[in-house]
mmCIF file of C-alpha atoms in Angstrom:
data_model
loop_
_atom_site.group_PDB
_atom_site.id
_atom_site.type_symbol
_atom_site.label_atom_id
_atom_site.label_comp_id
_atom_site.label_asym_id
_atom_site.label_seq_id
_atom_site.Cartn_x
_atom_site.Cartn_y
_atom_site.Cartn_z
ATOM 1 C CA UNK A 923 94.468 91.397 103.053
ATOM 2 C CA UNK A 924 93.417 95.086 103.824
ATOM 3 C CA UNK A 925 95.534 97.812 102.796
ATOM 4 C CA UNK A 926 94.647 100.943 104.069
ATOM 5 C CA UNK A 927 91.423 101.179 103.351
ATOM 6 C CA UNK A 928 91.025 98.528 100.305
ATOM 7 C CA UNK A 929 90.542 94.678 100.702
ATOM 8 C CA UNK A 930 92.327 92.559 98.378
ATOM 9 C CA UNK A 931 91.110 89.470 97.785
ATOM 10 C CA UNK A 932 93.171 85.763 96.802
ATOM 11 C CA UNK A 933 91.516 85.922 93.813
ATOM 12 C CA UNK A 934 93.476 89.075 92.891
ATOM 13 C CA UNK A 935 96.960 87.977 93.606
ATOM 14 C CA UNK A 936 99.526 86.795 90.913
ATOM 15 C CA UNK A 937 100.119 82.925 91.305
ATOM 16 C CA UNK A 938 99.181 79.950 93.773
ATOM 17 C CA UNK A 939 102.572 80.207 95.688
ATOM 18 C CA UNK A 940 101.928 83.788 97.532
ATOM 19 C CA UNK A 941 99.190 82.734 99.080
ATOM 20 C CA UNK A 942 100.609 79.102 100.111
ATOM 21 C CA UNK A 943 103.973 81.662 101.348
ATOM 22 C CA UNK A 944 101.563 83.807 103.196
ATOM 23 C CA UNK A 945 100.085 81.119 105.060
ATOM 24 C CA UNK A 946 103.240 79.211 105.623
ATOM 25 C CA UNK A 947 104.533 82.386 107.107
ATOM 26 C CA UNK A 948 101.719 83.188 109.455
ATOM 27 C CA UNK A 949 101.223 79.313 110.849
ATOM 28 C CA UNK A 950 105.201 79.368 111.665
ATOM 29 C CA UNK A 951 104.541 82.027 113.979
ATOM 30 C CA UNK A 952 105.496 85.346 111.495
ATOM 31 C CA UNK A 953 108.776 86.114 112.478
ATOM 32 C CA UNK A 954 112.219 84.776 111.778
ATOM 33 C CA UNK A 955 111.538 81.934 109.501
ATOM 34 C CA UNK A 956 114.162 79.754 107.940
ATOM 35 C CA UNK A 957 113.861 80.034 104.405
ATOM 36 C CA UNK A 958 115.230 76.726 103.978
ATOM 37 C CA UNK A 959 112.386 75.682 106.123
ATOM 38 C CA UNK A 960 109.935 77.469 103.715
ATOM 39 C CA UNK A 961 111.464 75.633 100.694
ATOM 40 C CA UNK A 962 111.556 72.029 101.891
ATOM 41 C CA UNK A 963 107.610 72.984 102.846
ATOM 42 C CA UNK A 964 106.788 74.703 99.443
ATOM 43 C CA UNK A 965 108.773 73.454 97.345
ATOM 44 C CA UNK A 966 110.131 69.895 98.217
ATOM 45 C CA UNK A 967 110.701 68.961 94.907
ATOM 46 C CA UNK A 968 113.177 70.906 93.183
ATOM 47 C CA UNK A 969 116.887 71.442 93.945
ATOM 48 C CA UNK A 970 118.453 73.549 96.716
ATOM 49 C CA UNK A 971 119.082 76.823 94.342
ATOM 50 C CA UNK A 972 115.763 76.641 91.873
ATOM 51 C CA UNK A 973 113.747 76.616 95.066
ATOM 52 C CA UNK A 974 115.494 78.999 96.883
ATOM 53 C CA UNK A 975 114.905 81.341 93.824
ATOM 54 C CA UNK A 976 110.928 80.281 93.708
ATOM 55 C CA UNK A 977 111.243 81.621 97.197
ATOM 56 C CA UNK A 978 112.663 84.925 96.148
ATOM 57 C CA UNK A 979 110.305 85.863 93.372
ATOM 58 C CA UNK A 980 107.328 84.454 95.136
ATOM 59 C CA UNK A 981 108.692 87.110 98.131
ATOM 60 C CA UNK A 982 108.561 90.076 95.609
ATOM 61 C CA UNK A 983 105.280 89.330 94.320
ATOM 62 C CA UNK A 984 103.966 88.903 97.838
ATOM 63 C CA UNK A 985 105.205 92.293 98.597
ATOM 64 C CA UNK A 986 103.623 93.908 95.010
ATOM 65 C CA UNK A 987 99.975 92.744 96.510
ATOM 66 C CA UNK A 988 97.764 95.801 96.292
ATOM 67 C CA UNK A 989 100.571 98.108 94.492
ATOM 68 C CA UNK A 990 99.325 99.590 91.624
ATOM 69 C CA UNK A 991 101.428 100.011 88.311
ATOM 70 C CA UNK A 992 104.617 101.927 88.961
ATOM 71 C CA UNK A 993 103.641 101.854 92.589
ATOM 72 C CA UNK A 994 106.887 100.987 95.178
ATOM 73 C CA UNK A 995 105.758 98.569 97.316
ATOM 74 C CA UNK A 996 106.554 98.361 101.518
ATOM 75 C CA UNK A 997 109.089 96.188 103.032
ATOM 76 C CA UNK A 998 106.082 94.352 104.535
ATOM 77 C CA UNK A 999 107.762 90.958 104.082
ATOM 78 C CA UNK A 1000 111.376 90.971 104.255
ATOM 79 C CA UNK A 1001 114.148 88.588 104.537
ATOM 80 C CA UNK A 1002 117.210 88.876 106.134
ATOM 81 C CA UNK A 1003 120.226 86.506 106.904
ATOM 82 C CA UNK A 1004 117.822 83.794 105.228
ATOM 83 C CA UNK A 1005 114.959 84.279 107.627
ATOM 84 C CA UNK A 1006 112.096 85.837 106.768
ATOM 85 C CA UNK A 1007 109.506 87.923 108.621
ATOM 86 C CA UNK A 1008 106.380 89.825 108.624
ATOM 87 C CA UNK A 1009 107.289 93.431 109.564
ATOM 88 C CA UNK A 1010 105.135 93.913 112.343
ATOM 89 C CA UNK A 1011 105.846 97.906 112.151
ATOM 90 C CA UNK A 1012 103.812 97.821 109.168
ATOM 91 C CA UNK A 1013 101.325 95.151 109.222
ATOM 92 C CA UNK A 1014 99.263 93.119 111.539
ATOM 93 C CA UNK A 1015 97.715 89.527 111.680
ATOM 94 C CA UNK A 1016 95.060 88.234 114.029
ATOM 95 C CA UNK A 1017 96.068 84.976 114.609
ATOM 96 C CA UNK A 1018 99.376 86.434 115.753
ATOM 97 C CA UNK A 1019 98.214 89.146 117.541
ATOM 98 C CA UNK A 1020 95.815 86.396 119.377
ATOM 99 C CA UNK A 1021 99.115 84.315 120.251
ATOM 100 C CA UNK A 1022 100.769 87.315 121.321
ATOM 101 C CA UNK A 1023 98.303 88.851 123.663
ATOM 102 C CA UNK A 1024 97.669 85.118 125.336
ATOM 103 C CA UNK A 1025 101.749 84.912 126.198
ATOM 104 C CA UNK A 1026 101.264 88.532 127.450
ATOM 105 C CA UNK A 1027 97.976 87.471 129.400
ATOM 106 C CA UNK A 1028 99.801 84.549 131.135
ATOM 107 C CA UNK A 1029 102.425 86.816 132.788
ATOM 108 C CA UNK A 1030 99.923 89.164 134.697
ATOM 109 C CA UNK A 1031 98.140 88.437 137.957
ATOM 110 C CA UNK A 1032 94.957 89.776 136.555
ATOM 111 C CA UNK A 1033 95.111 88.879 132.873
ATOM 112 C CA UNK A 1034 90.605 89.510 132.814
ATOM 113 C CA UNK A 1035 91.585 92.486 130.414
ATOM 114 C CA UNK A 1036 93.863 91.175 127.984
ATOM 115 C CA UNK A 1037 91.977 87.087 127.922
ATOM 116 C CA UNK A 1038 88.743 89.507 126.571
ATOM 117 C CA UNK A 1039 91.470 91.563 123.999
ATOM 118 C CA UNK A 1040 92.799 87.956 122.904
ATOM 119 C CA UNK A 1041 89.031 86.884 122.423
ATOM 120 C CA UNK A 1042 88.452 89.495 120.297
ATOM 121 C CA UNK A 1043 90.706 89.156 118.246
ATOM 122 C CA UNK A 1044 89.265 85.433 117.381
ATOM 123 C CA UNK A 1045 86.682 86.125 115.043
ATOM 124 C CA UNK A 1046 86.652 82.682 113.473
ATOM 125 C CA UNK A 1047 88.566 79.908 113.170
ATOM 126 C CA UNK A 1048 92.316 79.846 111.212
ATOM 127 C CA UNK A 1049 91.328 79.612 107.116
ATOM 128 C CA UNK A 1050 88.012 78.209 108.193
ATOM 129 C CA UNK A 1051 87.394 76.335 104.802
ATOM 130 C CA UNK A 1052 90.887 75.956 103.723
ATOM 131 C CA UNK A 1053 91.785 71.692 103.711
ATOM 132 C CA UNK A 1054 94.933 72.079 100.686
ATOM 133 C CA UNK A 1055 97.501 71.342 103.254
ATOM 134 C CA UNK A 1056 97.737 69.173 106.422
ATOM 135 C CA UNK A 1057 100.285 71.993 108.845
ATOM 136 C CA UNK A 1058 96.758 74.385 108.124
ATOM 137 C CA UNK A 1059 94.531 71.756 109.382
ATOM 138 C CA UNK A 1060 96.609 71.294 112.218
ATOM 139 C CA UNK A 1061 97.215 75.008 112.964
ATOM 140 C CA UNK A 1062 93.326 75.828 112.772
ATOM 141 C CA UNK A 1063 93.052 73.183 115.632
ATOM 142 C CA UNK A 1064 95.217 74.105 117.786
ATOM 143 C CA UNK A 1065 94.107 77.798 117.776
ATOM 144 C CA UNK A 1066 90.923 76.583 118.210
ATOM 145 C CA UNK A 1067 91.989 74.708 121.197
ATOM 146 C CA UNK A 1068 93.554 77.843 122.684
ATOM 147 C CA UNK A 1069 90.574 79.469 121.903
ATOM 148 C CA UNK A 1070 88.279 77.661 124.006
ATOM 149 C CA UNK A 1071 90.980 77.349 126.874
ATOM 150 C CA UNK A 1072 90.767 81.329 126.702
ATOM 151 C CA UNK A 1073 86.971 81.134 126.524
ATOM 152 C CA UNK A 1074 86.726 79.027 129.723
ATOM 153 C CA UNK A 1075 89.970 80.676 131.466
ATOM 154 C CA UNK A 1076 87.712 84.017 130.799
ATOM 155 C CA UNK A 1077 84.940 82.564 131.991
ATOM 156 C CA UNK A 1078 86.494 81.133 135.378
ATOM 157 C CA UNK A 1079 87.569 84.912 136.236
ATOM 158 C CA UNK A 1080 84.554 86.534 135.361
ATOM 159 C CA UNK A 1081 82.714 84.048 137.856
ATOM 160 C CA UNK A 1082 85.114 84.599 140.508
ATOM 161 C CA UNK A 1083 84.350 88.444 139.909
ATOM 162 C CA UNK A 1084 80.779 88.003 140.631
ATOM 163 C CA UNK A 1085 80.648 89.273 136.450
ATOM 164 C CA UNK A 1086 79.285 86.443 135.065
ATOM 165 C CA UNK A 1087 77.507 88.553 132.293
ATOM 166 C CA UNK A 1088 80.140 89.535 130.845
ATOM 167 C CA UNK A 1089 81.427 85.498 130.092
ATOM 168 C CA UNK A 1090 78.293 84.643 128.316
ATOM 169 C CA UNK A 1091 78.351 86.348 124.704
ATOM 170 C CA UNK A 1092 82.319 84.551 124.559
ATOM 171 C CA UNK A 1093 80.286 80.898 125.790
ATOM 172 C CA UNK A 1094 77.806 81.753 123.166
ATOM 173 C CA UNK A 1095 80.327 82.029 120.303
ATOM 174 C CA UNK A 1096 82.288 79.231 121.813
ATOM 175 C CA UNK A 1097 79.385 76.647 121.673
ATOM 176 C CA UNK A 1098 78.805 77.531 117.977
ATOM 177 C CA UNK A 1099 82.552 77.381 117.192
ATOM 178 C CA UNK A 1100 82.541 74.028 118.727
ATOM 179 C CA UNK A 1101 78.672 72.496 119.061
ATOM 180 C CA UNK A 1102 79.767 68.752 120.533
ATOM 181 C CA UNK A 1103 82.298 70.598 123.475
ATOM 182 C CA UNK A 1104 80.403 69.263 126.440
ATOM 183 C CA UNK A 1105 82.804 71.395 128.630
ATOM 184 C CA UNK A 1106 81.640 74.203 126.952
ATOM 185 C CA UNK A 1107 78.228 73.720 127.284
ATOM 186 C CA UNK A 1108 78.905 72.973 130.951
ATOM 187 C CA UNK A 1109 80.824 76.358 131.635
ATOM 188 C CA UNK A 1110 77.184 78.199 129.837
ATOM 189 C CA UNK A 1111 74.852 76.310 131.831
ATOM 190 C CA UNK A 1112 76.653 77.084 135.160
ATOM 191 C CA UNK A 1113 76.906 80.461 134.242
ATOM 192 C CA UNK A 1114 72.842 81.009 133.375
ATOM 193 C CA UNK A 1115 72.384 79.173 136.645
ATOM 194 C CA UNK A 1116 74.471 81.855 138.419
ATOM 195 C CA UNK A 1117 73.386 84.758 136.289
ATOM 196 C CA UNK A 1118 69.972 83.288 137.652
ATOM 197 C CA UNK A 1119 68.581 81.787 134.037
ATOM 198 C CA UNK A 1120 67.742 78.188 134.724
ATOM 199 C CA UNK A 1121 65.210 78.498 131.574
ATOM 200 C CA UNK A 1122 68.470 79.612 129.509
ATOM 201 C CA UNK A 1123 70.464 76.255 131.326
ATOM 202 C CA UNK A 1124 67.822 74.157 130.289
ATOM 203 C CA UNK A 1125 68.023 75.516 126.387
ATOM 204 C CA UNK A 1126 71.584 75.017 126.221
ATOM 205 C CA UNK A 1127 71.308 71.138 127.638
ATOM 206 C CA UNK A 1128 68.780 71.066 125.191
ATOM 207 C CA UNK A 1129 70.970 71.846 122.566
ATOM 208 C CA UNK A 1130 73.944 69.774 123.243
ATOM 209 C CA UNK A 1131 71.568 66.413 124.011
ATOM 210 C CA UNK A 1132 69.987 67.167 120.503
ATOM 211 C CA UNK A 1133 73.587 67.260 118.544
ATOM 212 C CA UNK A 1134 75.305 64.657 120.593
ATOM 213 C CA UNK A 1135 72.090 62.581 120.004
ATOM 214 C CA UNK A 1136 72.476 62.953 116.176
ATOM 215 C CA UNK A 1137 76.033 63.126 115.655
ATOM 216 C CA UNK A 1138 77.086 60.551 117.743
ATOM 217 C CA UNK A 1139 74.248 59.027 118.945
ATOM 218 C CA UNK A 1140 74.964 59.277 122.494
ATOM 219 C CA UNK A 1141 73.421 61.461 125.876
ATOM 220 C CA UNK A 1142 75.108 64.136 127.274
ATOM 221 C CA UNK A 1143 77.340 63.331 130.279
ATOM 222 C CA UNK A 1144 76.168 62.860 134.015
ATOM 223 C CA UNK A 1145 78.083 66.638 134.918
ATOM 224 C CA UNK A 1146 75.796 68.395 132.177
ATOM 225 C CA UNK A 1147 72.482 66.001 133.149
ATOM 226 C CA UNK A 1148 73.265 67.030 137.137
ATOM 227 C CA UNK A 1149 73.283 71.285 135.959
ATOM 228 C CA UNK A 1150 69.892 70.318 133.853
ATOM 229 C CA UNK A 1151 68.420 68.848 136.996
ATOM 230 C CA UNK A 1152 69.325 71.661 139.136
ATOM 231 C CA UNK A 1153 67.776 73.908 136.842
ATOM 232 C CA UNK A 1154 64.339 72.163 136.735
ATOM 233 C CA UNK A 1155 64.264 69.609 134.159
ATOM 234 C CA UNK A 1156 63.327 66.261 135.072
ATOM 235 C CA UNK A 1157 65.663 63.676 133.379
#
């Protein structure tokens, strides 16, 4: 968490349950949350009122993070009518922001511009490391998923635009986000072929052959072997 200009790390915060809030806030999309919802998920085992109140203090030392002593804190979190949001007038979060700038993306004609902005905004995957709780697991994988939809959505357009440079840093940081995607790997080959690299194509078949081979144990597939052959390598 930045605020202003200081970072305040988990290891700072008071108590377990504002980061597990935190993250149940931001994986159930930020705004409008049930709080009932957020008790049955953080606190399934105690009654109806004690976790309700777990919820409330848990809320006010969320919104103390980074306040120093005497220090009011911002409305950053608030809830109201037992929903609870992130005030987006105040802060920001990258994984929503990513989200947000996709839905915007699919109602434009030309979304080029804002599939780059929502690819820039994905720095890494959700909580990278993080394995405490299964609905993180499963959010981290479905961003991903988006991810490299977005990559290879990008990727179409930038072809179609004769700007096939401009796809290949995003195909780069997709095939290390994801080394045994074959469709990635496919999308980078065709576009070193077109961006007239065939010594480039043959590296990245190169690649993907080597980790399928010792993950897996298998060859890449015939699409991937065809766009190695038409760059020069004899299979």
């Amino acid at each position: 968490v930045r605020i202003g200009g200081r970072a305040f790390y988990d290891r700072q915060w008071r108590g377990r349950g504002t980061k597990r809030l935190l993250k149940a806030l931001i994986v159930h999309g930020g705004t409008k949350v049930g709080s009932d919802f957020l008790t049955d998920l953080l606190w399934p085992d105690s009654d109806g009122y004690r976790a309700f109140n777990n919820l409330k203090m848990t809320l006010s030392r969320m919104r103390r993070i980074g306040c120093r002593d005497g220090e009011r804190p911002l409305p950053w979190v608030v809830m109201k009518q037992k929903r609870v949001s992130i005030a987006q007038s105040l802060c920001a979060v990258d994984s929503l922001l990513f989200e947000e700038t996709l839905c915007r993306a699919e109602a434009e004609s030309n979304p080029t511009d804002l599939l780059r902005e929502a690819l820039d905004l994905y720095r890494n995957d959700f909580l990278t490391n993080d394995r405490s709780e299964l609905w993180i697991i499963r959010h981290r994988e479905r961003l991903r998923g988006r991810y490299l939809r977005t990559v290879f959505r990008f990727a179409k357009e930038c072809m179609e635009r004769s700007d096939t440079g401009s796809a290949l840093p995003y195909l780069e940081d997709a095939v290390n986000s994801d080394p045994l995607n074959e469709e990635t790997y496919l999308y980078l080959m065709q576009a070193n072929l077109r961006m007239g690299y065939p010594s480039q194509a043959i590296q990245a078949y190169r690649r993907i052959e080597e980790s399928l081979k010792k993950e897996l144990g298998i060859p890449p597939g015939p699409a991937l072997a065809s766009l190695a052959r038409e760059a020069g390598l004899k299979i």
